[in-house]
Amino acid sequence: MHFSRILAVFTALTCASAGRLSPKTCVIPASGTNETDDAPAIISAFKRCGRGGKVVFKPTTYYVNSVMNISWLQDVDIDLRGNLLWSTDIHYWLNNSLEVGYQNQSTAWILGGDNVRINGHGVGTLDGNGDYWYEWIQEQENTSNYPGRPIALTLNGLTNSVVKGINFLRSQMWTMAIIYSHHVEFDSILVNNTGNRVDSSNTDGADTIRSSHISFNNLTVYNGDDSISFKANSTDITLTNSHFYNGLGVAIGSIGQLNDQFETVERIRVENVFYDNTLHAVYFKTWTDDQNGYPPNGGGGGLGYASNMLFKDLTATSMRGSAVAISQCTRFIGAPGDGNCTNSQFQIKDITVANLHGTTESERVTSFQCSAVAPCTNLGMFDIDLEFGNGTKAEEYLCGNVERPRGFECTGSVCEGGSSTGEC
Ligand SMILES: *[C@@H]1O[C@H](CO)[C@@H](O)[C@H](O)[C@H]1NC(C)=O
Ligand SMILES: *[C@@H]1O[C@H](CO)[C@@H](O)[C@H](O)[C@H]1NC(C)=O
Ligand SMILES: *[C@@H]1O[C@H](CO)[C@@H](O)[C@H](O)[C@H]1NC(C)=O
Ligand SMILES: *[C@@H]1O[C@H](CO)[C@@H](O)[C@H](O)[C@H]1NC(C)=O
Ligand SMILES: *[C@@H]1O[C@H](CO)[C@@H](O)[C@H](O)[C@H]1NC(C)=O
Ligand SMILES: *[C@@H]1O[C@H](CO)[C@@H](O)[C@H](O)[C@H]1NC(C)=O
Ligand SMILES: *[C@@H]1O[C@H](CO)[C@@H](O)[C@H](O)[C@H]1NC(C)=O
Ligand SMILES: *[C@@H]1O[C@H](CO)[C@@H](O)[C@H](O)[C@H]1NC(C)=O
Ligand SMILES: *[C@@H]1O[C@H](CO)[C@@H](O)[C@H](O)[C@H]1NC(C)=O
Ligand SMILES: *[C@@H]1O[C@H](CO)[C@@H](O)[C@H](O)[C@H]1NC(C)=O
């Protein structure tokens, strides 16, 4: 009895001190050849060290030829100094990529859990080998939301976590989907989805869905689509000190895609963002009230609102379109007729843009094509100074169904048949 008590105390002590001094570490072996899939070794390391341990990717290339669903992490450090290179077996991915649970989208890698700390030290890279996808999608009549085309990384159910110092290179489709995640900090992430052979399509930098208390700081994105996009039920999001190149700027939406579903985007703060050659600084896109088809490419008829947002200290060079745009006219390509661009029940309200300056190629500072059913209210534009290369100021503020504008006057009416980007 005496002896067993001592043994019990001794065992408890060694376990506790082992846990404190050196958490269990798993260094993932790399096969070194793309003929051997490294995904099983990666999953195995997370199984052994993904709860209260540390998982290390060495500074080498890991070949990822199959899907990974690692959604059960708990209190883990992920040290990523290597390069993860995804295979280009398009038929494999179309058949096997994992459901995301949004818009019928799918993904190559799901990561989730509580208290996860991912650090790429500025060198760790997720390379989607997207050049193959960008060429292939052009051959599929440019159906960029092709069913089964995978999002590079989906953070699903990630809470109280930090993701920093990671590079994403040529994602297969969207780069990071962040869904059902709360209290997560993203810092110093670089996304370069510039295609080497053809332009990339549908390669958003980051997308938030049904997530809250998410911060992005020092995010850099080179792409041709949404630089970052806050979608259905994204609340309490901040984006600071970031740089966006060539893409479409900060997107709110598309939203209102699910018939009769109530969704919001609220309490968004964007500060100190630099844009180079983007189409917009900020743009909103909602589906019309007519439902045609199903996601990913069809939908419509959603309810809700986007509200309580501040965008301040924005600098642009060569903005390509209206700096701030609203289009409530997203609809299924090929829908009967042209659709009705003013019947959405989804409302946009209480939005402020302050201190937006720089150079533009468009006369239009705003293009607000709002719904007649739920007009835009309380939109504010303050300290706006956008100029052409020759120093002339851009001065058009086009509006449709805008009530109580603050800090600006509408100078004309917007055209209604706008595309999802708000341009006619
Ligand atoms: C391995 O890489 C070569 C050269 O890039 C490529 O042709 C081949 O299809 C790849 N194999 C696999 C299994 O990904
Ligand atoms: C999916 O897998 C099945 C069976 O292996 C195959 O016949 C089919 O062509 C694959 N589909 C795609 C889109 O690659
Ligand atoms: C991923 O794994 C989790 C936990 O095992 C499971 O609940 C979920 O359905 C899986 N997701 C997919 C798309 O297979
Ligand atoms: C897809 O788009 C590209 C670039 O705009 C174009 O060159 C190509 O012809 C399109 N492909 C098809 C099949 O329509
Ligand atoms: C911002 O992120 C980049 C990588 O995209 C990194 O090189 C740079 O050091 C970061 N800056 C700060 C201030 O952390
Ligand atoms: C992004 O990728 C393109 C195409 O490979 C390359 O030319 C460019 O230098 C890259 N940009 C950055 C910042 O790494
Ligand atoms: C969005 O959040 C609201 C609560 O604010 C909830 O009622 C609704 O079901 C959510 N919608 C979706 C599609 O998750
Ligand atoms: C996915 O697509 C199918 C068929 O197009 C549709 O029936 C289904 O409602 C869609 N699911 C979601 C979640 O949108
Ligand atoms: C579009 O919908 C609005 C709101 O319901 C309605 O007032 C308008 O007449 C419709 N326009 C067309 C062309 O049907
Ligand atoms: C400056 O450039 C704009 C856009 O090209 C043009 O509309 C405007 O007339 C130019 N102003 C002067 C003074 O040349």
PDB file of N, CA and C and ligand atoms in Angstrom, residues 69 71-72 98-99 110, ligand 3:
ATOM      1  N   ASN A  69      -7.890  15.273 -43.583  1.00  0.00           N
ATOM      2  CA  ASN A  69      -8.932  15.826 -42.718  1.00  0.00           C
ATOM      3  C   ASN A  69      -8.432  15.743 -41.284  1.00  0.00           C
ATOM      4  N   SER A  71      -9.120  17.475 -38.056  1.00  0.00           N
ATOM      5  CA  SER A  71     -10.049  18.470 -37.523  1.00  0.00           C
ATOM      6  C   SER A  71     -10.143  18.433 -36.006  1.00  0.00           C
ATOM      7  N   TRP A  72      -9.285  17.644 -35.379  1.00  0.00           N
ATOM      8  CA  TRP A  72      -9.449  17.354 -33.951  1.00  0.00           C
ATOM      9  C   TRP A  72      -8.241  17.788 -33.124  1.00  0.00           C
ATOM     10  N   LEU A  98     -12.701  17.019 -50.156  1.00  0.00           N
ATOM     11  CA  LEU A  98     -13.604  16.923 -48.990  1.00  0.00           C
ATOM     12  C   LEU A  98     -14.639  18.033 -49.004  1.00  0.00           C
ATOM     13  N   GLU A  99     -15.841  17.714 -48.598  1.00  0.00           N
ATOM     14  CA  GLU A  99     -16.892  18.734 -48.548  1.00  0.00           C
ATOM     15  C   GLU A  99     -16.586  19.784 -47.494  1.00  0.00           C
ATOM     16  N   ILE A 110      -8.441  19.872 -44.574  1.00  0.00           N
ATOM     17  CA  ILE A 110      -9.207  20.483 -43.479  1.00  0.00           C
ATOM     18  C   ILE A 110      -8.340  20.455 -42.225  1.00  0.00           C
TER      19      ILE A 110
HETATM   20  C1  LIG B   3     -13.571  15.324 -41.134  1.00  0.00           C
HETATM   21  O1  LIG B   3     -13.383  14.624 -39.920  1.00  0.00           O
HETATM   22  C2  LIG B   3     -14.358  14.948 -38.934  1.00  0.00           C
HETATM   23  C3  LIG B   3     -13.942  14.282 -37.640  1.00  0.00           C
HETATM   24  O2  LIG B   3     -13.592  12.974 -37.830  1.00  0.00           O
HETATM   25  C4  LIG B   3     -15.717  14.477 -39.415  1.00  0.00           C
HETATM   26  O3  LIG B   3     -16.693  14.807 -38.471  1.00  0.00           O
HETATM   27  C5  LIG B   3     -16.025  15.193 -40.728  1.00  0.00           C
HETATM   28  O4  LIG B   3     -17.234  14.708 -41.252  1.00  0.00           O
HETATM   29  C6  LIG B   3     -14.924  14.956 -41.736  1.00  0.00           C
HETATM   30  N1  LIG B   3     -15.181  15.802 -42.896  1.00  0.00           N
HETATM   31  C7  LIG B   3     -15.269  15.318 -44.111  1.00  0.00           C
HETATM   32  C8  LIG B   3     -15.603  16.275 -45.186  1.00  0.00           C
HETATM   33  O5  LIG B   3     -15.054  14.147 -44.370  1.00  0.00           O
END
